[in-house]
Coordinates of C-alpha atoms and ligand atoms in Angstrom, one line a residue:
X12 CA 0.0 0.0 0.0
X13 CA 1.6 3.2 -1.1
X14 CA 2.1 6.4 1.7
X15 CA -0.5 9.3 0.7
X16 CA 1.3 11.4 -1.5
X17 CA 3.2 15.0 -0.5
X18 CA 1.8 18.3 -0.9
X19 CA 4.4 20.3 -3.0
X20 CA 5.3 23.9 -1.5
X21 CA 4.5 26.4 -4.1
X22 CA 7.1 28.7 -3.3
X23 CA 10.0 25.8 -3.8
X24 CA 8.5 25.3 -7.2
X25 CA 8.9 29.1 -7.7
X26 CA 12.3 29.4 -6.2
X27 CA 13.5 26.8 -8.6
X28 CA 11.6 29.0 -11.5
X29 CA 13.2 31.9 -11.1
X30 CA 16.7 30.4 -10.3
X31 CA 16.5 27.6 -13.4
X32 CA 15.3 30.8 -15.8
X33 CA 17.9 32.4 -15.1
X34 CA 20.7 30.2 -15.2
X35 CA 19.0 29.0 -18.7
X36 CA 19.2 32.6 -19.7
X37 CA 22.8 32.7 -18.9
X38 CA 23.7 29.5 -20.8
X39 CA 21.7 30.1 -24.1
X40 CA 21.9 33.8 -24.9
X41 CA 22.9 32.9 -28.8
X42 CA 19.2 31.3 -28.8
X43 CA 17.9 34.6 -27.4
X44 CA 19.3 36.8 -29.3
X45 CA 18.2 34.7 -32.7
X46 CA 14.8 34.7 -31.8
X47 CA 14.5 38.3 -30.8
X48 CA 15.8 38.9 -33.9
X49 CA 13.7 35.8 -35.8
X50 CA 10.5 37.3 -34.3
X51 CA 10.6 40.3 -37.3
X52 CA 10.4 37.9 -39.8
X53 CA 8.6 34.9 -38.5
X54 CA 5.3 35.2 -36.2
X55 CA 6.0 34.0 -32.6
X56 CA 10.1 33.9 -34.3
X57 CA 9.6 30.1 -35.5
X58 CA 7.9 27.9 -38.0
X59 CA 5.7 26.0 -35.8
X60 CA 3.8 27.4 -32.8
X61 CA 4.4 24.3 -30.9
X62 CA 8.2 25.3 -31.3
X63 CA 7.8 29.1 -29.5
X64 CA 8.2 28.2 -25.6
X65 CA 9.1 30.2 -23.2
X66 CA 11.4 31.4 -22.0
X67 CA 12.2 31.2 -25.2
X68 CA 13.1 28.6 -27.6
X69 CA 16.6 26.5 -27.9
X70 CA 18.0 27.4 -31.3
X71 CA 19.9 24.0 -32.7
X72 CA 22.7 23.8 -34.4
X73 CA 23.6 19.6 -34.7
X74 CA 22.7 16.4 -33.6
X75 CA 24.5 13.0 -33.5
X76 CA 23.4 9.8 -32.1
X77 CA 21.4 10.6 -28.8
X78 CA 23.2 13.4 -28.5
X79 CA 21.9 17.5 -29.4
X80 CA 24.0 20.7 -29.2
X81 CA 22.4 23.8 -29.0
X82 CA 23.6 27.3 -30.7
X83 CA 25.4 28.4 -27.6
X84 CA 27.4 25.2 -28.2
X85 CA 25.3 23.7 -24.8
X86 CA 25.3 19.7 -24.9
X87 CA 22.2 17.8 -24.0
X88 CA 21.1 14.2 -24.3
X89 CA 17.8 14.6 -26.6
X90 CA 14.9 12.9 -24.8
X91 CA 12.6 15.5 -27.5
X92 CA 13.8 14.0 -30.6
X93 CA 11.6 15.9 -32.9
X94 CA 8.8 15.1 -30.9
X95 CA 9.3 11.3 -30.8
X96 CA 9.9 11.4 -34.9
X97 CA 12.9 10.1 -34.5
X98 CA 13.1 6.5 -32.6
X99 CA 16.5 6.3 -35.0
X100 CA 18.3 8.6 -33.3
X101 CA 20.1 11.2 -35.2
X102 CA 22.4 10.8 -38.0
X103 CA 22.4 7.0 -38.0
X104 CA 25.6 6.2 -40.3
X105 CA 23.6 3.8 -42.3
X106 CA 21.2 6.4 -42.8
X107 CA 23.2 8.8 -43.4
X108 CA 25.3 7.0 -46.3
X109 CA 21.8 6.1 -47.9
X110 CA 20.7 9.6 -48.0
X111 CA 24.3 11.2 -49.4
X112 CA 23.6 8.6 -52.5
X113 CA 20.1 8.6 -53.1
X114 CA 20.9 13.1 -52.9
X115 CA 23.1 12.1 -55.4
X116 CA 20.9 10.3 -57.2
X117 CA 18.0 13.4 -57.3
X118 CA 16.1 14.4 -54.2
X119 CA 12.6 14.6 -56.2
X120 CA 11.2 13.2 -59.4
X121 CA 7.4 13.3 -58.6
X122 CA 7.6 10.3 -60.8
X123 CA 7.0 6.8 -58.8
X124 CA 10.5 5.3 -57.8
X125 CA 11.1 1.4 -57.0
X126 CA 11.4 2.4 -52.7
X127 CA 7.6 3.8 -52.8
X128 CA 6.5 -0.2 -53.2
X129 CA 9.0 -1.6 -51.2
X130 CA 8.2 0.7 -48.1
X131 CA 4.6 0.2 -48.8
X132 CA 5.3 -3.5 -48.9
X133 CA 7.4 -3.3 -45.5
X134 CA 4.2 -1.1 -43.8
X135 CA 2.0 -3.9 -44.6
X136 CA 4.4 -6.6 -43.3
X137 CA 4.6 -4.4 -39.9
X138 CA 1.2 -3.2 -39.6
X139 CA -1.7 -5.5 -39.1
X140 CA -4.4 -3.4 -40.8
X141 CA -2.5 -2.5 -43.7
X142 CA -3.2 -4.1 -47.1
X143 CA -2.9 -1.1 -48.9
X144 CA -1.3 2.2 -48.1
X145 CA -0.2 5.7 -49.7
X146 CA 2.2 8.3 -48.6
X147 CA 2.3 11.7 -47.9
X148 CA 4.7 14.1 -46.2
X149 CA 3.0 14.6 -42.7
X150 CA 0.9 13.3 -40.1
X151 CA -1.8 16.2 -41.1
X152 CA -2.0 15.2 -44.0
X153 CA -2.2 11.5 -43.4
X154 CA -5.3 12.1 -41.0
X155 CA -6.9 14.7 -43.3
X156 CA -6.6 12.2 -46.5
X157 CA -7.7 9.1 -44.5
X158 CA -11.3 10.5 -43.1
X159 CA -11.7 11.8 -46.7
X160 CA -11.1 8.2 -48.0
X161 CA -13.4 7.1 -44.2
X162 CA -16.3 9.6 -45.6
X163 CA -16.4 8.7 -49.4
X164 CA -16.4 4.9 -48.2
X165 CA -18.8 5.5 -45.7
X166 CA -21.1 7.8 -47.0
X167 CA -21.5 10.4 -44.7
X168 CA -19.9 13.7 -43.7
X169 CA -20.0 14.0 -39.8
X170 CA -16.7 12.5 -38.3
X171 CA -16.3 11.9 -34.2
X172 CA -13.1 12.7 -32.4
X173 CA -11.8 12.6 -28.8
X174 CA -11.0 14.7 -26.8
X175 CA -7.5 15.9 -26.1
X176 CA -6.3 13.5 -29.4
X177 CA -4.5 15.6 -31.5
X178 CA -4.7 14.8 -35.1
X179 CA -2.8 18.0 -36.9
X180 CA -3.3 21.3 -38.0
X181 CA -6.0 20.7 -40.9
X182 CA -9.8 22.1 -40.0
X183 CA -11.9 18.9 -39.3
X184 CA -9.5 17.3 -35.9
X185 CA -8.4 20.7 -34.5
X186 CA -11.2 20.3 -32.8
X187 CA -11.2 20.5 -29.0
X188 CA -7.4 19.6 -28.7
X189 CA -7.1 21.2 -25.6
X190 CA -10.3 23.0 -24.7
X191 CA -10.4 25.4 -21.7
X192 CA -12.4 24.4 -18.5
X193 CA -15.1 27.5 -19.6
X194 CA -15.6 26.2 -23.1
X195 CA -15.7 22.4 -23.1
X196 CA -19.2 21.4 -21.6
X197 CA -20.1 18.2 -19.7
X198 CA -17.8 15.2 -19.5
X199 CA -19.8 13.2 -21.3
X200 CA -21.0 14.9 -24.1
X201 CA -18.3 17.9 -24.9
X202 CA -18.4 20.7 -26.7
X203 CA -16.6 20.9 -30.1
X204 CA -14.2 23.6 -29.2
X205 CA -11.9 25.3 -32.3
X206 CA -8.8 25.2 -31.2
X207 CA -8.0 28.1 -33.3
X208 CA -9.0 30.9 -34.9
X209 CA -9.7 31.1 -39.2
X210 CA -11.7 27.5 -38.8
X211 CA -14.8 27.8 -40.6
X212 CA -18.2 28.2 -37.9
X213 CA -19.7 25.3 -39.7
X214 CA -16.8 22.7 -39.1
X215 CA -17.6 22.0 -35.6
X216 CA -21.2 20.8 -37.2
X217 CA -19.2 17.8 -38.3
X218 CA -16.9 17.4 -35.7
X219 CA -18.3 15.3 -32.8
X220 CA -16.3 15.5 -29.9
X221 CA -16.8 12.0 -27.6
X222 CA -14.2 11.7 -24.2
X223 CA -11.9 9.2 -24.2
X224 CA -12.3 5.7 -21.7
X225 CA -16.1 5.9 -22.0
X226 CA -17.3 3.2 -25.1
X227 CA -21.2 4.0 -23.2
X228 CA -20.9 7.9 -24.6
X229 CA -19.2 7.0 -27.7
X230 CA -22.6 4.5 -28.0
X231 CA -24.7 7.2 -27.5
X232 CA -23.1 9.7 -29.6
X233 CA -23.2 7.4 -32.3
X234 CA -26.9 6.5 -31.8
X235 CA -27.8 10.3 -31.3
X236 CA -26.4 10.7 -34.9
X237 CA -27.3 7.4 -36.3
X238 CA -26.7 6.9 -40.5
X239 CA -24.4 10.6 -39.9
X240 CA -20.9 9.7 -38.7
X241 CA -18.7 8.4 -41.5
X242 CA -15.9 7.5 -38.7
X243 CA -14.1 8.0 -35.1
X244 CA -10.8 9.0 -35.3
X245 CA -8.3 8.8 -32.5
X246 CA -4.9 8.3 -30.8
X247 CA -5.4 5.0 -29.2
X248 CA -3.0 6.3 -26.2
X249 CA -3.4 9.7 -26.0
X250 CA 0.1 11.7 -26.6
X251 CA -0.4 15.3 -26.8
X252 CA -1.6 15.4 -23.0
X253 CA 1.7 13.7 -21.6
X254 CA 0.4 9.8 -22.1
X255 CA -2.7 8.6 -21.0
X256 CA -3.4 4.8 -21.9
X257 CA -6.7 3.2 -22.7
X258 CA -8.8 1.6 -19.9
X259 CA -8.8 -2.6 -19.8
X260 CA -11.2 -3.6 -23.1
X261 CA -11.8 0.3 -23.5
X262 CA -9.9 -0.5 -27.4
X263 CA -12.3 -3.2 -27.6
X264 CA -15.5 -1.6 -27.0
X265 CA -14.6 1.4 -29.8
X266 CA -13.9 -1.5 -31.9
X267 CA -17.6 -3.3 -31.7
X268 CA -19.5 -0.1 -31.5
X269 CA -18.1 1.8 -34.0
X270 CA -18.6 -2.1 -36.0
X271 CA -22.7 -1.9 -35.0
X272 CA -23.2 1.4 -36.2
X273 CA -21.5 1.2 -39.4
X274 CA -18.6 3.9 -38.6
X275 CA -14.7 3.4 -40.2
X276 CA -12.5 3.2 -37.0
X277 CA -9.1 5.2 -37.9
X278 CA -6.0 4.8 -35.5
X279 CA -4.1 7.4 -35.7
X280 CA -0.3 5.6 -35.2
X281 CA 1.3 8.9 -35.9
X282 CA 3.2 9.0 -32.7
X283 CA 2.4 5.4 -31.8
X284 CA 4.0 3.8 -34.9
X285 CA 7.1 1.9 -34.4
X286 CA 7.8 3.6 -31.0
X287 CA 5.5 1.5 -28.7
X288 CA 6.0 -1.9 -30.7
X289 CA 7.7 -2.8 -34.0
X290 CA 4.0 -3.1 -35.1
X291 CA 2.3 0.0 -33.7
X292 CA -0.4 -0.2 -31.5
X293 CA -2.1 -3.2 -33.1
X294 CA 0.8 -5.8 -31.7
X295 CA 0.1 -4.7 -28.5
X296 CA -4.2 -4.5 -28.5
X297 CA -6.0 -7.4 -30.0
X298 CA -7.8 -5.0 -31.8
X299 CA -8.0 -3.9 -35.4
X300 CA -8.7 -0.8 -36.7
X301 CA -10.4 0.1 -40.3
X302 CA -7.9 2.9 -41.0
X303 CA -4.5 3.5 -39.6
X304 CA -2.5 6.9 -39.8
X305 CA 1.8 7.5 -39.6
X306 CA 4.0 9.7 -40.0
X307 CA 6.9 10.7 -37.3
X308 CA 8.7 7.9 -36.8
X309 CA 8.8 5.5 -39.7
X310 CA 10.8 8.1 -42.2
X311 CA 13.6 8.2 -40.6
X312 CA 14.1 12.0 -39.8
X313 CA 12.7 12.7 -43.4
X314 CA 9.0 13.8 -44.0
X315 CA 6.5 11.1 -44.0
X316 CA 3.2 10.1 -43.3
X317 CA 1.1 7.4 -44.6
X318 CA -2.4 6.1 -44.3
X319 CA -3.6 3.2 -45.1
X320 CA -6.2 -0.1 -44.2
X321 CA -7.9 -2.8 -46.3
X322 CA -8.1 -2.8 -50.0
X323 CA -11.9 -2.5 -49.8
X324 CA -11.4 0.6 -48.6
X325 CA -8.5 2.3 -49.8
X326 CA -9.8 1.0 -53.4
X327 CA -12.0 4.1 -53.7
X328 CA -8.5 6.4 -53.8
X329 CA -8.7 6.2 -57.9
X330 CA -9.8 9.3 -60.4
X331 CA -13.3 9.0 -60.2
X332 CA -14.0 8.7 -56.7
X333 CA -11.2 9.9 -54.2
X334 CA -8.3 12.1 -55.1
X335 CA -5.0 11.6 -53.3
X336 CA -2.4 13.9 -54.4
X337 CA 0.9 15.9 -53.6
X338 CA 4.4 16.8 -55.4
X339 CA 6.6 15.4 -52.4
X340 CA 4.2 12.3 -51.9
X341 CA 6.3 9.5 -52.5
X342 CA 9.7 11.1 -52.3
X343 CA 12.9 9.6 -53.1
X344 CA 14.5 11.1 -50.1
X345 CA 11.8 9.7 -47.7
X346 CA 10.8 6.7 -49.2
X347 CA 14.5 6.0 -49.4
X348 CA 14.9 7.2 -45.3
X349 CA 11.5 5.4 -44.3
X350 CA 12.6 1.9 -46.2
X351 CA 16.3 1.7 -45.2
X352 CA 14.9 2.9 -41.2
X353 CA 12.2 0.1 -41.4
X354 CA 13.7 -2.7 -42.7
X355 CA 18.0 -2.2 -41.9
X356 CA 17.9 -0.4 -38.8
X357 CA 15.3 -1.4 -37.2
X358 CA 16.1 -4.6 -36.3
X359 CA 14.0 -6.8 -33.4
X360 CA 17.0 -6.0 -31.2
X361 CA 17.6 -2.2 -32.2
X362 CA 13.7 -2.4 -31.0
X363 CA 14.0 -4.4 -27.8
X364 CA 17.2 -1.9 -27.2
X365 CA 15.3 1.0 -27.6
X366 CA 11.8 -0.4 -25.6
X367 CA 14.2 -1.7 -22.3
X368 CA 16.1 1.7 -22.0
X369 CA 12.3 3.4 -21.3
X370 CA 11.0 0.2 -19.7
X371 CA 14.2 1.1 -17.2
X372 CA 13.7 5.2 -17.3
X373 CA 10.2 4.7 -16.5
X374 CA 11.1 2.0 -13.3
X375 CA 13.9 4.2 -12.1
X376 CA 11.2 7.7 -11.8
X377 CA 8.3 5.1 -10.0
X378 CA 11.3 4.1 -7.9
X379 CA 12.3 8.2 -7.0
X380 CA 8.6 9.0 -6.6
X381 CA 7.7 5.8 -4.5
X382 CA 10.5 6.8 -2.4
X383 CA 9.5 10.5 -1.8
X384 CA 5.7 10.2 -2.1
X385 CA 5.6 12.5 -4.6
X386 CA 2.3 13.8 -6.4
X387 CA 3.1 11.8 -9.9
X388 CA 2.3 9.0 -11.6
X389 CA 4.4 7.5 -14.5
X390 CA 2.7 6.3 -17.8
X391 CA 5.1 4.4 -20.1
X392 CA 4.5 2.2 -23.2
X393 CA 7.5 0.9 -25.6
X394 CA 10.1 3.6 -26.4
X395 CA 7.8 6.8 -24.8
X396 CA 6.8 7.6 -21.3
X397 CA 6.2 10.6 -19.4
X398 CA 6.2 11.8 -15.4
X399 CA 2.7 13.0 -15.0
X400 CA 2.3 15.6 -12.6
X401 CA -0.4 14.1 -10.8
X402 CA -1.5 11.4 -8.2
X403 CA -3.8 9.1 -9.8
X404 CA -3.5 7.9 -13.7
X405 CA -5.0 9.9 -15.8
X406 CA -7.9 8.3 -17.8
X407 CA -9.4 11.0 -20.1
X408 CA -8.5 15.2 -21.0
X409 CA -10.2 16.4 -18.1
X410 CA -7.7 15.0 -15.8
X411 CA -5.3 17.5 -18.0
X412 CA -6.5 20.3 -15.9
X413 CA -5.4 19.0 -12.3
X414 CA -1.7 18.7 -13.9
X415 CA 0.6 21.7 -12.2
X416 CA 2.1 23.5 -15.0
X417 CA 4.3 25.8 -13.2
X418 CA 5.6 22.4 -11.6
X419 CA 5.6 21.2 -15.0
X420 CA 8.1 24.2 -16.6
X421 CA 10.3 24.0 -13.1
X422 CA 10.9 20.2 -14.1
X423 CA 11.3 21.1 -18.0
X424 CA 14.0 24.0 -17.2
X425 CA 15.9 22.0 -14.0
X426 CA 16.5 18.9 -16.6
X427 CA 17.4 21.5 -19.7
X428 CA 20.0 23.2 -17.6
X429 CA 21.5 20.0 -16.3
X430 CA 21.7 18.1 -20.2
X431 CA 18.0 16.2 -20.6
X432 CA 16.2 17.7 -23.1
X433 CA 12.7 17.5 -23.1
X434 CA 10.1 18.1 -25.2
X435 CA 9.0 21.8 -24.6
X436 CA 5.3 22.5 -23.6
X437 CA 4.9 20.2 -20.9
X438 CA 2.3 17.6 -23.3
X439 CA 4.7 15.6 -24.9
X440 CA 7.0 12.6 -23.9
X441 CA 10.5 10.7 -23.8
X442 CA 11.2 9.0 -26.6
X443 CA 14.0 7.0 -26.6
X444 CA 16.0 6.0 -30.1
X445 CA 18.0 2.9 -30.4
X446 CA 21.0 5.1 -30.1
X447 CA 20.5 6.2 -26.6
X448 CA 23.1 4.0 -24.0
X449 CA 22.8 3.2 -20.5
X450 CA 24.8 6.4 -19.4
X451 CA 22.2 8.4 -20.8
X452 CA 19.6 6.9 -19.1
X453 CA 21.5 6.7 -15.7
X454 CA 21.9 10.2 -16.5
X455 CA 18.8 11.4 -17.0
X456 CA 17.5 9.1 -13.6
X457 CA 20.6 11.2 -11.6
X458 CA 19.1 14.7 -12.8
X459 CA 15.1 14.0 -11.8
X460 CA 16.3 12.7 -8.5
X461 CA 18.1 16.1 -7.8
X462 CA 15.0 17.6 -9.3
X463 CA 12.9 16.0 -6.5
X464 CA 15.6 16.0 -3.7
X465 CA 15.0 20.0 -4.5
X466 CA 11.3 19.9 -4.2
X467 CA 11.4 17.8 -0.9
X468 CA 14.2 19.5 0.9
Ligands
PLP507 C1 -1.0 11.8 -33.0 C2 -0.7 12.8 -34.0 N1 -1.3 12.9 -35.1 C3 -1.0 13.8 -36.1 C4 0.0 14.7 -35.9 C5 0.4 15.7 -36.9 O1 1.6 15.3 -37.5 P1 2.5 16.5 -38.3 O2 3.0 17.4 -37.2 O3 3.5 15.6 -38.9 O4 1.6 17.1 -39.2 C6 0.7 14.7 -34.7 C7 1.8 15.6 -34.4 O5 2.3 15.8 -33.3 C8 0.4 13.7 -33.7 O6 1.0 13.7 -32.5

């Protein structure tokens, strides 16, 4: 029987703030500087919002192996890896010498090259619900492609997403993403929230938001808008609110009803692909999906993203019925990245290498918080896990709101300044690449036990 958990003392997590901020300052003022100066000719100074941080964000300059070096020259082990996009590491030599040919060889033909079938042939021998599959450049665009395939299969136009999944940036998922406490309405039947301004008012008419662990309001959503939903779409472990893994049979449940009522169930493996398992999340739930979504991961550092499912469904992508296009699709550069990543370095040991480093980073934090009763709770699944700042596990968004995001940045900045880089904005996870050692993991377990040593003292 575990102790009751501490209280933390505000004004620690403060002190450490204020102290960590500035000693960051002190360390990084190139980065500083270059986004002052970045933030005439870029909005927020950066290319991706998720990128602009504060205090501000780490301007990089290289990366090698597990290893990331910031434009002050500052050393850190990467935990971040381009938001888990890169389970390979960085600059793996095989990789490396593939890519230096195939540049050689002409970066883009828009003309299919021989890779395109033999990656699509490898992403059917991985992933279960793959028979057929097509490639884009990003995990936007394989979500946004994949419910337009769900809704011309299907029928219909209205889609149902959870809350807190995160699908990318196109107009039908950024849907309640992260809605405020104000705007997102009962548990059990939420709001569709924008998550941004410029989405058309009449999206969230076809955007159904559902909460995630609850198959009963997922049945009556779908009931409520019987013959209108064409599919649900989600992350089957949520990873844009730290992680938060499915209840036992939860997969199970979303599997049969969305079966009953006639609805395309679409995966979206983006982060999930080749991180938790070889095989996604379908070698670890005995459950299949109609549609499954990647991207991140299985291109090797390049861009990618693929959808893809049974032929009876991905048939309809032809000129008449579905239209799947795109200049980069299909890429030499990142078919060539995804195919020599998937099949040559990949191996089942670079795998189990990759899966027992996290298995081990996520046993060494429940060991440090066991042993100082701290308010957190570990989630962890294959090469990803994530301290959540909070007691119990958290089963569904709303828990999001309990988590202490002050306590959150003190963490983020004590483990910057000390060589663990982190993902920044507090949602994201460890992802660890079958280049990361045992130093880096013994490391990384030294720094988060000063971390809490400091919050205890
Ligand atoms: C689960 C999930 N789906 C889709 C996306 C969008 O991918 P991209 O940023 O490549 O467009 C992300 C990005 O973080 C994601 O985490």
């Amino acid at each position: 029987m575990l102790r009751e958990p501490i209280t933390i003392n505000p004004k620690i997590v403060e002190e450490i703030v204020v102290r960590e901020e500035a000693e960051f300052r002190k360390r990084t003022p190139r980065s500083h500087e270059i986004h002052e100066r970045a933030k005439t000719s870029l909005p927020m100074g950066v290319s991706s919002s998720f990128q602009a941080v504060p205090p501000y964000p780490l301007f990089i300059s290289r990366a090698e192996g597990s290893h990331i070096w910031d434009y002050d020259g500052n050393e850190y082990t990467d935990f971040h890896l381009a938001f888990g996009s890169l389970l390979v590491g960085h600059s793996h030599p095989v990789l490396v010498e593939a890519l230096r040919e195939q540049l050689g060889n002409g970066s883009l033909y828009s003309l299919p090259c021989p890779e395109t079938v033999f990656l699509a042939e490898e992403m059917a021998r991985r992933f279960a619900p793959i028979e057929q599959v097509r490639f884009c450049n990003s995990g936007t665009e394989a979500t946004m492609d994949a419910l337009r395939l769900a809704r011309a299969h299907v029928g219909r136009d209205k889609i149902v997403k959870i809350e807190g999944s995160y699908h990318g940036h196109h107009d039908t998922v950024m849907m309640s993403t992260k809605p405020s406490v104000d705007a997102a309405g009962p548990a059990d039947r939420p709001n569709s929230v924008p998550a941004s301004k410029g989405i058309p008012s009449n999206v969230k008419n076809n955007t159904i938001v559902a909460p995630y662990n609850d198959a009963e309001a997922l049945e009556r959503i779908l009931t409520e808008h019987e013959g209108e939903v064409a599919a649900v779409i989600t992350e089957a472990v949520l990873m844009n609110v730290g992680i938060m893994l499915p209840d036992e049979g939860y997969l199970k449940n979303l599997r049969e009803i969305t079966r009953r009522h006639g609805v395309l169930l679409i995966f979206d493996e983006v982060k999930t692909g080749v991180t938790v398992a070889p095989g996604g999340i379908t070698e670890l739930y005995p459950v299949e999906p109609d549609l499954i979504c990647l991207a991140k991961s299985i291109g090797g550092g390049m861009p990618i993203g693929a959808f893809g499912g049974r032929e009876e469904v991905m048939r309809h992508i032809n000129h008449e019925e579905v239209l799947h296009l795109g200049t980069f699709n299909g890429n030499p550069m990142s078919m060539r990245a995804g195919l020599v990543t998937l099949t040559q370095i990949f191996t089942p040991e670079a795998h189990t290498h990759a899966m027992g480093l996290s298995k081990q980073l996520g046993e060494g934090y429940v060991g440090i918080i066991e042993e100082y009763d701290m308010p957190m709770h570990v989630a962890q699944i294959g090469a990803k896990g994530c301290a959540m700042f909070r007691y119990e596990r958290a089963r569904n968004y709303r828990a999001w709101w309990d988590i202490d995001m002050h306590l959150s940045y003190a963490y983020w900045l004590f483990l910057a300044n000390r060589g663990i880089l982190f993902p920044p904005g507090f949602d994201d996870q460890w992802t660890i690449s079958i280049q990361h050692t045992q130093a880096d993991i013994d490391h990384h377990l030294h720094v988060f036990q000063q971390f809490v040593l400091e919050l205890t003292k």
